[in-house]
Structures are given as C-alpha cells and as structure tokens.
Coordinates of C-alpha atoms and ligand atoms in Angstrom, one line a residue:
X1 CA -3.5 25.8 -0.7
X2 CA -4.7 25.1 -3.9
X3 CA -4.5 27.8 -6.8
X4 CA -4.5 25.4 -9.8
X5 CA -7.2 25.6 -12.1
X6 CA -9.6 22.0 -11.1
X7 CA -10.7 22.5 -15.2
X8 CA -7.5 22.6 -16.5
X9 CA -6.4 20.0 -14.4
X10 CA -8.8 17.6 -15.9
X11 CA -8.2 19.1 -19.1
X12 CA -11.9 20.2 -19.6
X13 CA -13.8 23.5 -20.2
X14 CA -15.8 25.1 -17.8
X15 CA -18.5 24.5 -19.3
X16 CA -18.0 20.7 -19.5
X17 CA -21.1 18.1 -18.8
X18 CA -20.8 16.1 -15.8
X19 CA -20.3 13.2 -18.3
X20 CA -17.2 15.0 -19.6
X21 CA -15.9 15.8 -16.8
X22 CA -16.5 12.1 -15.4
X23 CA -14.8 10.7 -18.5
X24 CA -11.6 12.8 -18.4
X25 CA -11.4 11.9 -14.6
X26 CA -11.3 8.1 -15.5
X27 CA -9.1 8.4 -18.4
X28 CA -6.6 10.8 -16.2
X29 CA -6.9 8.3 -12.8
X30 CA -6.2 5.5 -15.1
X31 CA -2.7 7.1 -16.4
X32 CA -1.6 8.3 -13.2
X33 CA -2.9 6.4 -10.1
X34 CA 0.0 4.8 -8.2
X35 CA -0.4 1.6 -8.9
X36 CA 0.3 2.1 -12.7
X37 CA 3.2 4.4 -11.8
X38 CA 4.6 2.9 -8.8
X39 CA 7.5 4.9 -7.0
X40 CA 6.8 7.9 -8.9
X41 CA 6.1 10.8 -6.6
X42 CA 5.1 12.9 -9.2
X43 CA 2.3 10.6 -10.5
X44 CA 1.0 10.4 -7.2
X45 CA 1.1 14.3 -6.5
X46 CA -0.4 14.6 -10.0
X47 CA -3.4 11.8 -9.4
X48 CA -4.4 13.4 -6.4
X49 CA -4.7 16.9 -7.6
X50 CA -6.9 15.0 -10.4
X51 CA -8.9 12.8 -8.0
X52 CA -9.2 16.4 -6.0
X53 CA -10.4 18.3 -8.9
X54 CA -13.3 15.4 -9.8
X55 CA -14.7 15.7 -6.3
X56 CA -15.3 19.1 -6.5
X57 CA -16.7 19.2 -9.7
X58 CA -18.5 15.9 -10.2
X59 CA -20.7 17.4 -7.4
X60 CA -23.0 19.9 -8.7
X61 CA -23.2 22.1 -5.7
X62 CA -19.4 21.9 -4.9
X63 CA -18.9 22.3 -8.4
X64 CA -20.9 26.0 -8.5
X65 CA -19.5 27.3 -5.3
X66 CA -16.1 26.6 -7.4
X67 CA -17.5 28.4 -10.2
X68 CA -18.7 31.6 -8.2
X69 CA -15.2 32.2 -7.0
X70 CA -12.1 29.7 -6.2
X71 CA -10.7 32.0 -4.1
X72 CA -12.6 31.8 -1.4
X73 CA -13.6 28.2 -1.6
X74 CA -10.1 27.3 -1.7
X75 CA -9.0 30.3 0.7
X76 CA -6.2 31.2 -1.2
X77 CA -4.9 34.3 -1.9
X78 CA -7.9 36.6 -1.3
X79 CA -8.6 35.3 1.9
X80 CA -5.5 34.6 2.9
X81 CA -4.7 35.7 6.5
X82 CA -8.3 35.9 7.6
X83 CA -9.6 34.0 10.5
X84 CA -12.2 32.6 8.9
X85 CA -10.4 32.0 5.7
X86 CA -12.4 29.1 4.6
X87 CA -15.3 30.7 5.3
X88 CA -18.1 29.9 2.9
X89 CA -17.2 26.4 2.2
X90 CA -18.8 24.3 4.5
X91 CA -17.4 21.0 3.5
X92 CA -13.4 21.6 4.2
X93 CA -13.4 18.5 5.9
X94 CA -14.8 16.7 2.6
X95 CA -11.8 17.8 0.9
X96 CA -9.4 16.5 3.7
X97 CA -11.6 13.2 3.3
X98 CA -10.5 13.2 -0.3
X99 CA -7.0 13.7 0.2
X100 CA -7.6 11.1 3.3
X101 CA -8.8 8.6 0.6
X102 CA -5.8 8.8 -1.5
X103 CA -3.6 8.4 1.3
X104 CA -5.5 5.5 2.8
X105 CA -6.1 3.7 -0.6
X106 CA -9.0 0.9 0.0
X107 CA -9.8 2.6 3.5
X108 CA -13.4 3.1 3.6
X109 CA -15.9 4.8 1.3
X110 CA -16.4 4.0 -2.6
X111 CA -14.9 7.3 -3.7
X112 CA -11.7 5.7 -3.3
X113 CA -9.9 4.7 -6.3
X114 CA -9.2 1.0 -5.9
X115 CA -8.1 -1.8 -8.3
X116 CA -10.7 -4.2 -9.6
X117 CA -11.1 -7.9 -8.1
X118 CA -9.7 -10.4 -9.3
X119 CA -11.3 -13.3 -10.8
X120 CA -10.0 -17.2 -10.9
X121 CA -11.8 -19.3 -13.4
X122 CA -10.8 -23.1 -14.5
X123 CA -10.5 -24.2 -18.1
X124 CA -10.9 -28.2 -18.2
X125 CA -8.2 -29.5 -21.0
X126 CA -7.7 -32.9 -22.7
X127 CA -4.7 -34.7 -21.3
X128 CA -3.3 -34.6 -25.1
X129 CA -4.3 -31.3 -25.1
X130 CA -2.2 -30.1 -22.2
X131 CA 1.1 -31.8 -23.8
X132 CA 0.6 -29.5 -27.0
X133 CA -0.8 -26.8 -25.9
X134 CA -3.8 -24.8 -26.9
X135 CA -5.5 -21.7 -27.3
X136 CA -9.0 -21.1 -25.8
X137 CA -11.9 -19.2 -24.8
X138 CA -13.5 -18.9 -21.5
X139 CA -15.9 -17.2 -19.9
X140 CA -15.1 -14.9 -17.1
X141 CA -18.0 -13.5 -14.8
X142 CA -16.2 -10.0 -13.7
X143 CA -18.2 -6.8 -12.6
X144 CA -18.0 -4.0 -14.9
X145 CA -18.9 -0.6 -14.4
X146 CA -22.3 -0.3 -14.9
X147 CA -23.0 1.5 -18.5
X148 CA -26.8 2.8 -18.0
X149 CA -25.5 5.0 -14.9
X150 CA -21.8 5.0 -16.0
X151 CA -21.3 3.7 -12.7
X152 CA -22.8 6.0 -10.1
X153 CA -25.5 4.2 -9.4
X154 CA -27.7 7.2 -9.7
X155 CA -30.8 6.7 -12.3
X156 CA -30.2 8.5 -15.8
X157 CA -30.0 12.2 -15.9
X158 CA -29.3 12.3 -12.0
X159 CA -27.0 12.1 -10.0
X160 CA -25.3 11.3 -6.2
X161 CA -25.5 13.7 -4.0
X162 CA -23.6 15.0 -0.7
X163 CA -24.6 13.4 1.8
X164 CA -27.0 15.5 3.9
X165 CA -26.0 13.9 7.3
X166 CA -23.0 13.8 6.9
X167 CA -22.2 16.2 4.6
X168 CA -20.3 14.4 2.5
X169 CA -17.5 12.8 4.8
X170 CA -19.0 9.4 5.3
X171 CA -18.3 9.2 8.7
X172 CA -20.3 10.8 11.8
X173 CA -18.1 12.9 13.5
X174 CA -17.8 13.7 17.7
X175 CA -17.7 17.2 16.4
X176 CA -13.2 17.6 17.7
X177 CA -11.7 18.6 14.2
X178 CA -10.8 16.6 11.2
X179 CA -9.2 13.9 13.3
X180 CA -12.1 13.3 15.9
X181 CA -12.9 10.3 16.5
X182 CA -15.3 9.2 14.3
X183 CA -18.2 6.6 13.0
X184 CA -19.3 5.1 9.5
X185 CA -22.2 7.7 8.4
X186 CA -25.4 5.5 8.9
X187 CA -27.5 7.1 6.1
X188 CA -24.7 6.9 3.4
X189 CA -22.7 3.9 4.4
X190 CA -19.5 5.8 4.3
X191 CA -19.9 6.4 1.0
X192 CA -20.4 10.3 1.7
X193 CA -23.5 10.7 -1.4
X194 CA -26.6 9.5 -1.5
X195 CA -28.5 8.5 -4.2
X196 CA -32.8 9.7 -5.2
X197 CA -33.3 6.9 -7.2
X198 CA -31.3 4.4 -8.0
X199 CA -30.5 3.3 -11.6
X200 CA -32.6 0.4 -12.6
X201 CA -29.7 -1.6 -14.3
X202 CA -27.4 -2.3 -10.9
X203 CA -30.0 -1.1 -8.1
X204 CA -28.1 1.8 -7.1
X205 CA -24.2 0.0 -6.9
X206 CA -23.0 1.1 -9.7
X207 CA -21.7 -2.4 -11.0
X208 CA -23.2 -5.2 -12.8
X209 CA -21.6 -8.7 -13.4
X210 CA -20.6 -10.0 -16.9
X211 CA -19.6 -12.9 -18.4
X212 CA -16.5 -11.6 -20.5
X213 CA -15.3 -13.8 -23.0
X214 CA -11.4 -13.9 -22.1
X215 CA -8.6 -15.8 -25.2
X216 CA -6.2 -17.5 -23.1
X217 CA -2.9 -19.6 -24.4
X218 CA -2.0 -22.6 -22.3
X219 CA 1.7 -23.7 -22.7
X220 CA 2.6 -27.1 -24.4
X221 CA 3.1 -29.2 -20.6
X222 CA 0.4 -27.6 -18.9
X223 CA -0.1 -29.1 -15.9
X224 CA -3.7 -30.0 -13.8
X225 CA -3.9 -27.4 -11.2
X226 CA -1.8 -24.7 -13.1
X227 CA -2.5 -20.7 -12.9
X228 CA -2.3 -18.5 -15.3
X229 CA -2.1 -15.0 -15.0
X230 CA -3.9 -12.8 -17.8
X231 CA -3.5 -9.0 -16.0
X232 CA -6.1 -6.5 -16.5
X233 CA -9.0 -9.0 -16.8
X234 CA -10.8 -9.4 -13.8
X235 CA -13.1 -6.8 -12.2
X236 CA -13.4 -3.1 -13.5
X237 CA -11.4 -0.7 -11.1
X238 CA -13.8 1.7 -8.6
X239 CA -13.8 5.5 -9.5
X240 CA -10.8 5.0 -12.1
X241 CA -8.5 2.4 -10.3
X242 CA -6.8 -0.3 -12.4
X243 CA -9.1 -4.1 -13.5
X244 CA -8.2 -6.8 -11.0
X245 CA -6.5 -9.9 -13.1
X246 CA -8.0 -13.1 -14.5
X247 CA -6.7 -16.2 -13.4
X248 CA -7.6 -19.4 -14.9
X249 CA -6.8 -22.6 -13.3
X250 CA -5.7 -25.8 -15.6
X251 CA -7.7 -28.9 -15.0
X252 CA -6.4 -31.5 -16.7
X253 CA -8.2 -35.1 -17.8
X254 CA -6.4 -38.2 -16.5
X255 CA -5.3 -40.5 -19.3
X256 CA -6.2 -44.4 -18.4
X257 CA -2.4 -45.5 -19.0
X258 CA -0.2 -42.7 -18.6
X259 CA 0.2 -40.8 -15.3
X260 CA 1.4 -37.5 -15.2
X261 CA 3.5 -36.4 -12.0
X262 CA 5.0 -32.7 -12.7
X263 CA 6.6 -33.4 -16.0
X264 CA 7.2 -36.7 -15.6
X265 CA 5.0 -39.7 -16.8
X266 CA 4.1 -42.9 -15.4
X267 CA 3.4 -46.0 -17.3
X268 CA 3.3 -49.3 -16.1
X269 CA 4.8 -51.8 -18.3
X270 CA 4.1 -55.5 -18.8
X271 CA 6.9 -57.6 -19.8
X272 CA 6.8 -61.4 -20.2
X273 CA 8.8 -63.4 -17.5
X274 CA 10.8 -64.9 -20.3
X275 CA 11.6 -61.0 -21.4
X276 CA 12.5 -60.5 -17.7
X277 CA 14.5 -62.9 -17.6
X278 CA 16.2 -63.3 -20.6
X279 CA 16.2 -59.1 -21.5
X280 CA 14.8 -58.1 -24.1
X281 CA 14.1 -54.9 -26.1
X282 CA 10.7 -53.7 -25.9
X283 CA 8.5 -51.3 -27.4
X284 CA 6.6 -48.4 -25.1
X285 CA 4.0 -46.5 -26.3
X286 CA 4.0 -42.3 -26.3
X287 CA 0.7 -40.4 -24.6
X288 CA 1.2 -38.2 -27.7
X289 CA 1.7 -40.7 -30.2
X290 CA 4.4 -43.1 -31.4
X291 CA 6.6 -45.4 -28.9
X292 CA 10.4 -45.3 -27.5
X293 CA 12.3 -48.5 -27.3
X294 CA 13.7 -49.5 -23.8
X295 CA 16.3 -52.2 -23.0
X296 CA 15.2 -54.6 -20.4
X297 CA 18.8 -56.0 -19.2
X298 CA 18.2 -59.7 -18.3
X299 CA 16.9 -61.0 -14.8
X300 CA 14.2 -57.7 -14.7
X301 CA 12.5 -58.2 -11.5
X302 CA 8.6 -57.2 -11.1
X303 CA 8.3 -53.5 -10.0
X304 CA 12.1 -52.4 -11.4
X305 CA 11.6 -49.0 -12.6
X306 CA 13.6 -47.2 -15.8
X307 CA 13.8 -44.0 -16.0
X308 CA 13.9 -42.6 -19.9
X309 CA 15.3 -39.0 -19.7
X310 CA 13.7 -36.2 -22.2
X311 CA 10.0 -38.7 -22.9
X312 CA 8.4 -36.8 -20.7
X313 CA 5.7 -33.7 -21.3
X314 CA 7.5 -30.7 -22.1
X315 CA 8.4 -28.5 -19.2
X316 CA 5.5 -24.9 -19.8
X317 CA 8.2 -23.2 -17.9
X318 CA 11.1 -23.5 -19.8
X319 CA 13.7 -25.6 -21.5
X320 CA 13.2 -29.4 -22.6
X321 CA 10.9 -32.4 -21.3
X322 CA 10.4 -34.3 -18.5
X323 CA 11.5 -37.8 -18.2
X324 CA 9.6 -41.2 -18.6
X325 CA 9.3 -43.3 -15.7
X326 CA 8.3 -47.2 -17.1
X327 CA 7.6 -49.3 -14.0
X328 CA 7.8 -53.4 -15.3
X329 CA 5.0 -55.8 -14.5
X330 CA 6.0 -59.1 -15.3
X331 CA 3.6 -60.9 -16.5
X332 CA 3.3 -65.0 -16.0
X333 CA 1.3 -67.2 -18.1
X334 CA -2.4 -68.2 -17.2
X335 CA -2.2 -71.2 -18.9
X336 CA 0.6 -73.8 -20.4
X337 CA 0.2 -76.5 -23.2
X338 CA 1.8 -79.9 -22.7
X339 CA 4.9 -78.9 -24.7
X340 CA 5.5 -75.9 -22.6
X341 CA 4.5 -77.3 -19.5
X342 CA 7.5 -79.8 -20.0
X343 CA 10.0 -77.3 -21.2
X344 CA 9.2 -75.4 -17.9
X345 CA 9.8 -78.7 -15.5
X346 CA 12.6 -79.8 -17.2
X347 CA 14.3 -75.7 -16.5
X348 CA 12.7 -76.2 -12.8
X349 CA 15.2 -79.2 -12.8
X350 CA 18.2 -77.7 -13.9
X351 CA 17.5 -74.5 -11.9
X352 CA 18.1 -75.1 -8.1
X353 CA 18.1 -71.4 -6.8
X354 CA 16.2 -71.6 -3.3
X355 CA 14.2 -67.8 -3.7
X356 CA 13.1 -68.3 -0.7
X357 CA 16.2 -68.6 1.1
X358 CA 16.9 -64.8 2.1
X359 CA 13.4 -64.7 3.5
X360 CA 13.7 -67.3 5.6
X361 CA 17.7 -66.3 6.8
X362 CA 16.2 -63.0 7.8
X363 CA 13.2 -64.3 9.8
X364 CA 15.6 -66.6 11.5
X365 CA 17.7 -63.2 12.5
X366 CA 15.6 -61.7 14.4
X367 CA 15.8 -62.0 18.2
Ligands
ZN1 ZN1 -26.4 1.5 -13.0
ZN2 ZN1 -23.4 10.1 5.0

C-alpha cells in the first residue's frame, strides 16, 4: 500500500495551490512518462506514483481526506489488518482507475496521459528551390493546452469535480468489484469529473487550436511528396503526455523543361538530323543553371536516350546526385531553299538504304 508522502512525491509543500501542484505534475509526467523513458521500469514505477499522487491532490476533496490522515485513506499501517481497512475512502476504486489508466495508456477517460496528435502540413517549394535547398516557415494548426483554464476546462478560479454519478471512475459499474463489467459513465463521458462552468476560452475541453509558426530545413534534392519529421511539434500531450510530431509534406512546382523522376531528371533534347546523323557535340542546359556537354555518336536515332551520371538533383538522403537522363528529338527542317533542296536529292541519290525494308520482312513473317 502506499506510505510515500503524495507532496514529496511531487516535490511540493503541503500547502501548495492547486496551480502548483498542477505544474509540478506536468513538469514531473513530462520527465518520466514511458514514452520518454522507454524500457525503463523505474521511470514507469516512478510516473505512476506521480500521476497517483496528482489525482489525489488535484481533487480538492480527495486532496483533504489526504490531509486529515493518509493512514487511513491509504489503509496502511494504522489500519492494517482491519476488515474494513479502507474504510472511509469511498473512492478506492478511483485509485485502481488511476493505476488502470497508466496501465492501459490511451484506454478511455481524459485523465490519461497520452501523447499529442500529430499534425501533417505541406510547404509548396520552387522547383529550383528544392535542388538547393531552403529554410522556411510554416504554419502549423496544432491544439495546445488551453492557457485561460490551464487545460481543465473548468472556468477560472474553479475547478473539475468527481463525478457525482459515478464517483469518479468514469464508467457505470454492475456493482461485482473493481473488475465488473462495466459502462462509459453517461453524465461524465468517462472522463470521471465534471465541470460547473466551463471556461469561456475552449468551452469546457480544455484545448484550443493554434496556428504555430514552425522553422523547418528542406534538404538540397528535396523531392515533391517528401515528409519531414520535426518531433515534438504537433499537438500538446493530455494531462502531461509528450506533443505529437509535425510533419510537413514537400510539394514541389514542375519546371516546363526538366522533369524530375526521384533524383533523376528528364529533358528532352532536340538535335538536328544532320547532328544525328553526322554526331555532334552538343550543349544541354542545367535546371540550376549552366549546361553539360554530351557527345551524340553519329547515326542518333529519334527517342535514343543518354544517360549523364552525377547531373542529376542531389540525393536529400545522402551521398552524391542523381543522373541526367537526355532523351533526343530529332528535329527535320520545315522548309528547304533551292540550294539545300538540291544538296538533299542529290544525297537521296547516292543513298540507297531501303528503311523500310525490316518493316515490311517482318509483316511478311507472320503466319
Ligand atoms: Zn479553457
Ligand atoms: Zn461520471
């Protein structure tokens, strides 16, 4: 049974203020719920002595029937060995619904500790921009605790209380122990308190919805559709559990020329059908500025594509660039003067190759 002192354990006087006492529990469930300390029994033994002690004395009444004598609200020592040992504290099972909340973490009931939600926004990035990277604001809409009741929900200068139909365990029980079998408390909605009058700010849920202005750094190479993770800020935590995490989701502009496919990049490259045929070297032009030169080997057919390792956008994820893919369009001419129109006839002349010729073999093949 429990013999600690519930003050010292949240490191407060006895005569602390319910905000005191409110605001060590937070700071103390931060340090040592399990999620921050995973695999560390003794963090989890310690957070649920400290989530034990806040719901005993965040509650006014619970809190002075712990004053008057822990002994016998606790039944330890002095009433050790009597039948009705917990006699005089009414709400036993409340404290088993505690310790049934840290157990069950996100079960039912808001007095839970449980982590934040996490928020996804999208941050929409020039497709130059992406390649080099940038840093940036956006604006996240997370809920925060709600600062005019601190987060109960409960108008200024009051408070929750127990629920009276309930008594504080959120469910309705078929009066067979602890473990009967048991139904969502209609008048509290599980949440075990009740509030008078609800603070004006949130209407009673203890949360409002902000737009927090969030720095985030997006790698050089970011790609469209990308996710960063920024931990610890989406959504305030309930009743002292961790924020959720802000995500923010890359959407990158398309560029008119370049494609982008992972780290690659597409460009489509027109080449004259002398350069195709004759090869040539030819200039090709960078999204982020200047050109590579690329060596178009002689009788380039329309649609050949080259592959230029290390032109591509850098890789956001570690070592080096992508690669440049150039796909060639030859390009014939629209029009001929006299002079070339001759020079072509008389190379039609000399130049007997039948292109044709395959096409029709392979027609004639087929049964
Ligand atoms: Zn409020
Ligand atoms: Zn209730």
């Amino acid at each position: 049974m429990e013999t600690k002192d519930l003050y010292k354990i949240l490191g407060v006087s006895r005569g602390a203020s319910q905000e005191e006492i409110r605001r060590a529990y937070r700071r103390l469930a931060r340090r040592y719920h399990p999620d921050a300390n995973p695999d560390d029994p003794e963090a989890e033994e310690r957070f649920k002595e400290i989530q034990h002690a806040y719901e005993v004395l965040s509650n006014p009444e619970s809190r002075r029937r712990y004053d008057q004598g822990p002994a016998t609200f606790f039944g330890g020592e002095r009433s050790a060995g009597n039948g009705g040992g917990f006699g005089g504290f009414s709400n036993l099972s409340d404290i088993f619904d505690t310790f049934g909340d840290v157990f069950g973490r996100g079960g039912r009931g808001r007095r839970s500790a449980s982590r934040g939600d996490d928020v996804t926004v999208s941050v929409n990035l020039g497709f130059r921009e992406a390649l080099s990277g940038v840093t940036t604001r956006v604006s996240a809409p997370v809920e925060e605790e709600c600062s005019t009741c601190g987060g109960t929900g409960a108008a200024p200068g009051t408070f929750p209380r127990t629920c009276p139909e309930c008594g504080g365990r959120g469910t309705s029980s078929q009066d067979q122990g602890f473990f009967a079998f048991s139904s969502t408390c209609r008048r509290c909605g599980g949440s075990g308190t009740v509030i008078d009058r609800p603070c004006p700010t949130c209407r009673g849920s203890g949360r409002v919805r902000r737009a927090r202005q969030v720095t985030v750094r997006i790698p050089s190479g970011a790609k469209d559709g990308m996710k960063i993770r920024i931990p610890g800020r989406g959504g305030a935590g309930r009743n002292g559990g961790p924020r959720g995490d802000l995500y923010v989701v890359t959407r990158v502009a398309s560029h008119p020329v370049f494609e982008r496919r992972g780290d690659d990049f597409v460009v489509e490259l027109p080449v004259s059908f002398t350069e195709a045929a004759l090869g040539a070297q030819v200039e090709v032009p960078r999204p982020e500025g200047g050109t590579l030169r690329l060596k178009i080997p002689a009788g380039t057919q329309d649609g050949k594509q080259f592959r230029v390792r290390g032109a591509g956008a850098p890789r956001p994820r570690g070592e080096g660039r992508g690669d440049m893919i150039v796909k060639i369009r030859v390009v014939v001419p629209e029009r001929l003067n006299r002079r070339e129109r001759e020079i072509l006839e008389a190379f039609a002349d000399v130049h007997d190759e039948d292109v044709r010729e395959e096409l029709f073999r392979r027609v004639g093949e087929v049964r």
